[in-house]
Every structure is written in structure tokens, then in C-alpha cells.
Protein backbone atom coordinates (compact mmCIF):
# COMPACT_ATOMS: atom_id res chain seq x y z
CA PRO A 1 -7.71 6.64 -16.60
CA THR A 2 -8.96 3.60 -14.74
CA ALA A 3 -9.09 -0.12 -15.34
CA PRO A 4 -11.85 -1.76 -17.40
CA SER A 5 -15.03 -2.29 -15.39
CA GLU A 6 -14.59 -6.06 -15.23
CA HIS A 7 -11.43 -5.72 -13.12
CA ASP A 8 -11.66 -6.03 -9.35
CA HIS A 9 -12.41 -2.80 -7.54
CA PHE A 10 -9.99 -2.03 -4.73
CA TYR A 11 -12.33 -1.33 -1.80
CA GLY A 12 -14.92 0.20 -4.10
CA ASN A 13 -12.78 2.21 -6.50
CA GLN A 14 -10.40 1.71 -9.40
CA THR A 15 -8.19 4.77 -9.11
CA SER A 16 -5.17 2.77 -8.01
CA TYR A 17 -5.01 1.28 -11.51
CA GLY A 18 -3.95 4.76 -12.66
CA ARG A 19 -0.38 3.86 -11.71
CA LEU A 20 -0.26 1.57 -14.74
CA PHE A 21 -0.77 4.57 -17.01
CA LEU A 22 2.05 6.74 -15.65
CA PRO A 23 4.43 5.96 -18.57
CA SER A 24 1.87 7.30 -21.05
CA LEU A 25 0.61 10.15 -18.86
CA LEU A 26 4.20 11.32 -18.28
CA LYS A 27 5.38 10.59 -21.83
CA ASP A 28 7.93 13.42 -21.84
CA TYR A 29 9.66 12.24 -18.65
CA PRO A 30 12.27 9.47 -18.32
CA CYS A 31 11.40 8.57 -14.72
CA CYS A 32 9.19 9.44 -11.78
CA VAL A 33 8.58 8.75 -8.10
CA TYR A 34 5.08 7.64 -7.19
CA LEU A 35 3.66 8.24 -3.70
CA ASP A 36 0.36 6.81 -2.47
CA SER A 37 -2.24 9.05 -0.83
CA ASP A 38 -2.16 7.23 2.54
CA LEU A 39 1.39 8.28 3.46
CA TYR A 40 3.00 10.55 6.02
CA VAL A 41 6.16 11.74 4.28
CA ASN A 42 8.69 12.65 6.96
CA CYS A 43 11.89 12.52 4.90
CA CYS A 44 13.33 13.86 1.66
CA VAL A 45 12.57 11.74 -1.43
CA ASP A 46 15.40 13.13 -3.58
CA GLU A 47 17.47 10.01 -2.86
CA LEU A 48 14.95 7.91 -4.78
CA PHE A 49 15.82 9.72 -8.02
CA GLY A 50 19.43 8.58 -7.63
CA LEU A 51 18.56 4.89 -7.71
CA PHE A 52 18.01 4.45 -11.43
CA ASP A 53 20.65 2.10 -12.86
CA GLY A 54 19.34 1.57 -16.40
CA LYS A 55 18.55 -2.08 -15.62
CA ASN A 56 15.53 -2.16 -13.34
CA ILE A 57 12.13 -0.64 -14.05
CA ILE A 58 10.59 -0.66 -10.57
CA TYR A 59 12.29 0.33 -7.30
CA ALA A 60 10.17 -0.49 -4.28
CA SER A 61 10.27 -1.77 -0.73
CA GLY A 62 9.86 -5.49 -0.16
CA THR A 63 7.30 -6.64 2.35
CA LYS A 64 7.30 -10.42 2.60
CA THR A 65 7.68 -13.53 0.47
CA ARG A 66 4.98 -14.30 -2.06
CA ARG A 67 4.09 -17.35 0.00
CA GLN A 68 3.22 -15.07 2.94
CA ALA A 69 1.29 -12.54 0.87
CA VAL A 70 -2.49 -12.32 0.65
CA GLU A 71 -2.06 -12.82 -3.11
CA GLN A 72 -0.27 -16.16 -2.60
CA GLN A 73 -2.79 -18.19 -4.63
CA LEU A 74 -2.65 -15.64 -7.45
CA TYR A 75 1.17 -15.74 -7.54
CA ALA A 76 1.05 -19.53 -7.59
CA ALA A 77 -1.39 -19.43 -10.52
CA ALA A 78 1.01 -17.05 -12.31
CA LYS A 79 3.77 -19.64 -11.73
CA LEU A 80 5.99 -17.30 -9.71
CA ASN A 81 8.57 -18.43 -7.17
CA LEU A 82 6.64 -18.26 -3.91
CA ASP A 83 9.80 -17.98 -1.81
CA ALA A 84 10.90 -14.77 -3.55
CA ILE A 85 10.11 -11.30 -2.19
CA CYS A 86 7.13 -9.29 -3.38
CA PHE A 87 6.92 -5.51 -3.11
CA ASN A 88 4.46 -2.90 -1.91
CA SER A 89 3.49 -0.37 -4.58
CA GLY A 90 2.68 2.50 -2.19
CA VAL A 91 6.06 4.11 -2.89
CA MET A 92 7.83 3.42 -6.17
CA ALA A 93 10.58 4.91 -8.27
CA ILE A 94 9.76 4.01 -11.88
CA ASP A 95 12.04 4.09 -14.92
CA LEU A 96 9.39 5.24 -17.40
CA GLU A 97 11.73 5.04 -20.38
CA LEU A 98 12.60 1.39 -19.78
CA TRP A 99 8.93 0.64 -19.15
CA ARG A 100 8.00 2.10 -22.53
CA GLN A 101 10.85 0.33 -24.31
CA ALA A 102 9.77 -3.02 -22.88
CA ASN A 103 6.12 -2.26 -23.72
CA MET A 104 5.12 -3.16 -20.15
CA THR A 105 1.72 -1.46 -20.39
CA ASP A 106 0.57 -4.18 -22.78
CA ARG A 107 2.04 -6.81 -20.46
CA CYS A 108 0.14 -5.34 -17.49
CA ASN A 109 -3.10 -5.25 -19.48
CA GLU A 110 -2.58 -8.87 -20.49
CA ILE A 111 -2.14 -9.91 -16.84
CA ALA A 112 -5.17 -7.83 -15.81
CA ARG A 113 -7.37 -9.57 -18.38
CA LYS A 114 -6.11 -13.04 -17.46
CA PHE A 115 -6.64 -12.59 -13.71
CA SER A 116 -9.38 -9.95 -13.76
CA LYS A 117 -11.35 -11.44 -10.85
CA ARG A 118 -8.34 -12.37 -8.69
CA LEU A 119 -6.62 -9.00 -8.28
CA ILE A 120 -6.85 -8.81 -4.50
CA THR A 121 -4.62 -5.75 -4.27
CA ALA A 122 -5.55 -4.37 -7.70
CA ASP A 123 -2.59 -2.92 -9.61
CA GLN A 124 -0.11 -4.08 -6.96
CA SER A 125 -1.00 -7.66 -7.86
CA ILE A 126 -0.47 -6.88 -11.54
CA LEU A 127 2.87 -5.14 -10.98
CA ASN A 128 4.28 -7.98 -8.91
CA ILE A 129 3.42 -10.46 -11.66
CA ALA A 130 4.65 -8.19 -14.46
CA PHE A 131 7.98 -7.42 -12.76
CA PRO A 132 8.94 -10.62 -10.91
CA SER A 133 12.67 -10.02 -11.34
CA SER A 134 13.07 -6.58 -12.90
CA PHE A 135 12.56 -4.63 -9.70
CA ARG A 136 15.09 -3.55 -7.12
CA LEU A 137 14.45 -3.45 -3.40
CA ILE A 138 14.87 -0.10 -1.66
CA ASP A 139 15.34 0.78 2.01
CA ASP A 140 12.10 0.37 3.95
CA LYS A 141 12.59 3.85 5.40
CA PHE A 142 10.90 4.99 2.19
CA ASN A 143 7.87 2.80 2.87
CA THR A 144 7.49 1.95 6.54
CA LEU A 145 4.24 0.02 6.80
CA LEU A 146 2.00 0.91 9.74
CA HIS A 147 -0.62 -1.78 10.27
CA PRO A 148 -3.45 -1.14 12.73
CA SER A 149 -2.05 -3.67 15.22
CA LEU A 150 -0.40 -2.76 18.51
CA SER A 151 2.92 -4.26 17.44
CA SER A 152 3.58 -1.53 14.89
CA LYS A 153 2.74 1.53 17.01
CA VAL A 154 5.11 4.44 16.37
CA ARG A 155 6.90 5.40 19.57
CA ARG A 156 9.22 8.02 18.08
CA LEU A 157 9.04 9.73 14.68
CA GLU A 158 12.03 9.16 12.43
CA GLU A 159 13.00 10.42 8.98
CA ARG A 160 10.85 7.94 7.10
CA ILE A 161 7.83 7.66 4.87
CA TYR A 162 5.11 6.13 7.00
CA HIS A 163 2.46 4.16 5.13
CA PHE A 164 -0.94 3.62 6.79
CA ALA A 165 -1.39 0.11 5.41
CA ASP A 166 -4.23 -2.37 5.69
CA SER A 167 -7.64 -1.64 7.21
CA PRO A 168 -9.04 0.12 9.03
CA LYS A 169 -7.20 3.30 8.13
CA PRO A 170 -6.89 5.89 10.92
CA TRP A 171 -9.57 8.01 9.23
CA ASP A 172 -12.02 5.14 8.75
CA PRO A 173 -15.10 4.80 10.98
CA LEU A 174 -13.85 3.11 14.18
CA GLY A 175 -10.31 4.01 13.08
CA LYS A 176 -9.85 6.00 16.27
CA LEU A 177 -10.52 2.83 18.28
CA LEU A 178 -8.96 0.18 16.05
CA SER A 179 -5.90 1.90 14.59
CA ASN A 180 -3.01 2.69 16.90
CA HIS A 181 -1.89 5.38 14.45
CA HIS A 182 -4.99 7.58 14.59
CA ASN A 183 -3.31 10.26 16.73
CA LEU A 184 -0.27 10.38 14.42
CA TRP A 185 -2.48 10.83 11.37
CA TYR A 186 -4.86 13.30 13.04
CA GLN A 187 -2.02 15.57 14.16
CA VAL A 188 -0.97 15.93 10.52
CA TYR A 189 -4.54 16.21 9.22
CA LYS A 190 -5.29 19.17 11.53
CA GLN A 191 -2.41 21.11 9.97
CA THR A 192 -3.77 20.82 6.42
CA ALA A 193 -6.08 23.22 4.60
CA ILE A 194 -9.04 20.91 5.29
CA GLY A 195 -8.07 20.14 8.89
CA HIS A 196 -11.07 22.06 10.24
CA VAL A 197 -13.48 19.75 8.39
CA SER A 198 -14.62 16.42 9.76
CA PRO A 199 -12.82 13.56 7.94
CA MET A 200 -16.21 11.85 7.59
CA ARG A 201 -17.12 14.39 4.93
CA TYR A 202 -14.69 12.70 2.57
CA TYR A 203 -15.44 9.14 3.55
CA SER A 204 -16.78 6.54 1.11
CA TRP A 205 -19.44 4.23 2.53
CA THR A 206 -18.78 1.90 -0.39
CA ARG A 207 -15.28 1.46 0.96
CA SER A 208 -16.73 0.89 4.43
CA ARG A 209 -18.82 -1.98 3.12
CA LYS A 210 -15.85 -3.43 1.25
CA THR A 211 -13.54 -3.25 4.27
CA LEU A 212 -16.02 -4.57 6.84
CA ARG A 213 -14.36 -7.99 7.04
CA ARG A 214 -10.95 -6.45 7.68
CA ILE A 215 -12.36 -4.08 10.28
CA LEU A 216 -13.91 -7.02 12.14
CA SER A 217 -10.59 -8.89 11.95
CA ALA A 218 -8.78 -5.83 13.30
CA SER A 219 -11.25 -5.66 16.17
CA LYS A 220 -10.52 -9.27 17.13
CA ARG A 221 -6.75 -8.66 16.93
CA GLN A 222 -6.97 -5.57 19.13
CA ILE A 223 -9.11 -7.31 21.75
CA PHE A 224 -6.76 -10.31 21.79
CA SER A 225 -3.68 -8.08 22.05
CA LYS A 226 -5.12 -6.08 24.94
CA LEU A 227 -6.20 -9.23 26.79
CA LYS A 228 -2.73 -10.69 26.28
CA CYS A 229 -1.08 -7.52 27.64
CA GLN A 230 -3.40 -7.49 30.66
CA THR A 231 -2.62 -11.16 31.34
CA ILE A 232 1.13 -10.52 31.22
CA GLU A 233 0.78 -7.53 33.54
CA SER A 234 -1.26 -9.62 36.00
CA VAL A 235 1.38 -12.34 36.02
CA VAL A 236 4.16 -9.79 36.59
CA ASP A 237 2.24 -8.11 39.40
CA SER A 238 1.58 -11.40 41.14
């Protein structure tokens, strides 16, 4: 299932909205752990199933305050506390039973209809509005965000779930140049059953068009970072 066609597409597709249907798709299960497709899972996830306390519906890693988020204007329009933490939906433990009891699917659909053209991060925007206080923060080792910038380059692998966040992704066109995590991703990709096939075979040009602005921004950040590093090195050498 996907969202109605009037909802914002997330970089050209609507599949991320499928997370909102997990309670009905998994109707015979009391809980589940959801993992995004852009993850490198380098730790055991069993611990996530031990978090359920019968009070919270969503268990996810916090990223920043709502005031700092790209959805800040949306959260303000939804009358949420902008100084509170919002969460990333790439890794979530979900109490499906509590969700169904609270009829949260209807609540999510209501939010989606009300803000249909302002869902910058698709279902993540909806979930943060629907669960402003009924979620529990988990250790960020289960969702370590890897942005394309130099500052987040992985020096040593740890027992974590690494999340290739933002754009460009390591497998995007120019990802090899603009993402500092391309080598990490490619090492894993080569070990898969499709590792002998060029990643471009699976690439969506619709997504490329949608992410162009972010790719250009990433290019500027990388150039600035490299120039800054070179300047510092020159000063040290002199």
C-alpha cells in the first residue's frame, strides 16, 4: 500500500508511506522492528524487542529539536513544541497492539490529508506529528546517521546500525565523489547477490531530478570543507 496520490512524493516515490500500514499488514503480531533500506546493520537488533514497556508506541532515535529540523515550519503549523526532540523513522520498534488500540492509522491519515503538500520527509513528518509525546528515545547506536559531509566520515566500524542519510546517497550518481561513505557502502554491496551488477541498473532518474538541489548543496559543502582543510594545513605548515 502507498499513500493517496495527492500526498508529497519522497524523492519520486511513495513507498515510505508503507510504514503507516504495518499495524494492519502485521495484524497477527503485537510488535515489530522496522529497518529502512539504506542501512548497514552491523549489530544485533534483538535488544530492540526488549524495549516495549506497554506505554509507548514508537521507539526511535532522536536527531535534533523540531526547531532545527527541515520540517520546522510544518511542526510549527501543527502547534508542536519546537524545542522538543524529533525522531528519525529509519529504525523503529513499534508496538503494533497499542497502535491499533489507539486507532493511530486514522490519526496518521488525518494528518496526511491536512498537510498533504507539506510532508517534506513523507511519513516521517506524519509520525512525528502523530506521536509528539508517545515515543521513547533509543540509543543512537541503532540509528547512526551518516551524512555525506566530511565531518561524519566513519574512521572505524563499530557495532552499530549505520544509516546513509540525506543526499546524495553513496550509490547516487556523483555519490562516489560527494559522499564520504561510498567506499563503506560499496564494500558491502560487492558481497551481495547483486554485487556484480552496476548499481546504476537500479537507479531512478526521477529520484535524481528530485534530489538535484541537495546534490548541488552537498557539492558546495564538500568544496568548502576541502578548501578549509587545505587552508588549515597551509597555516600549520607555515
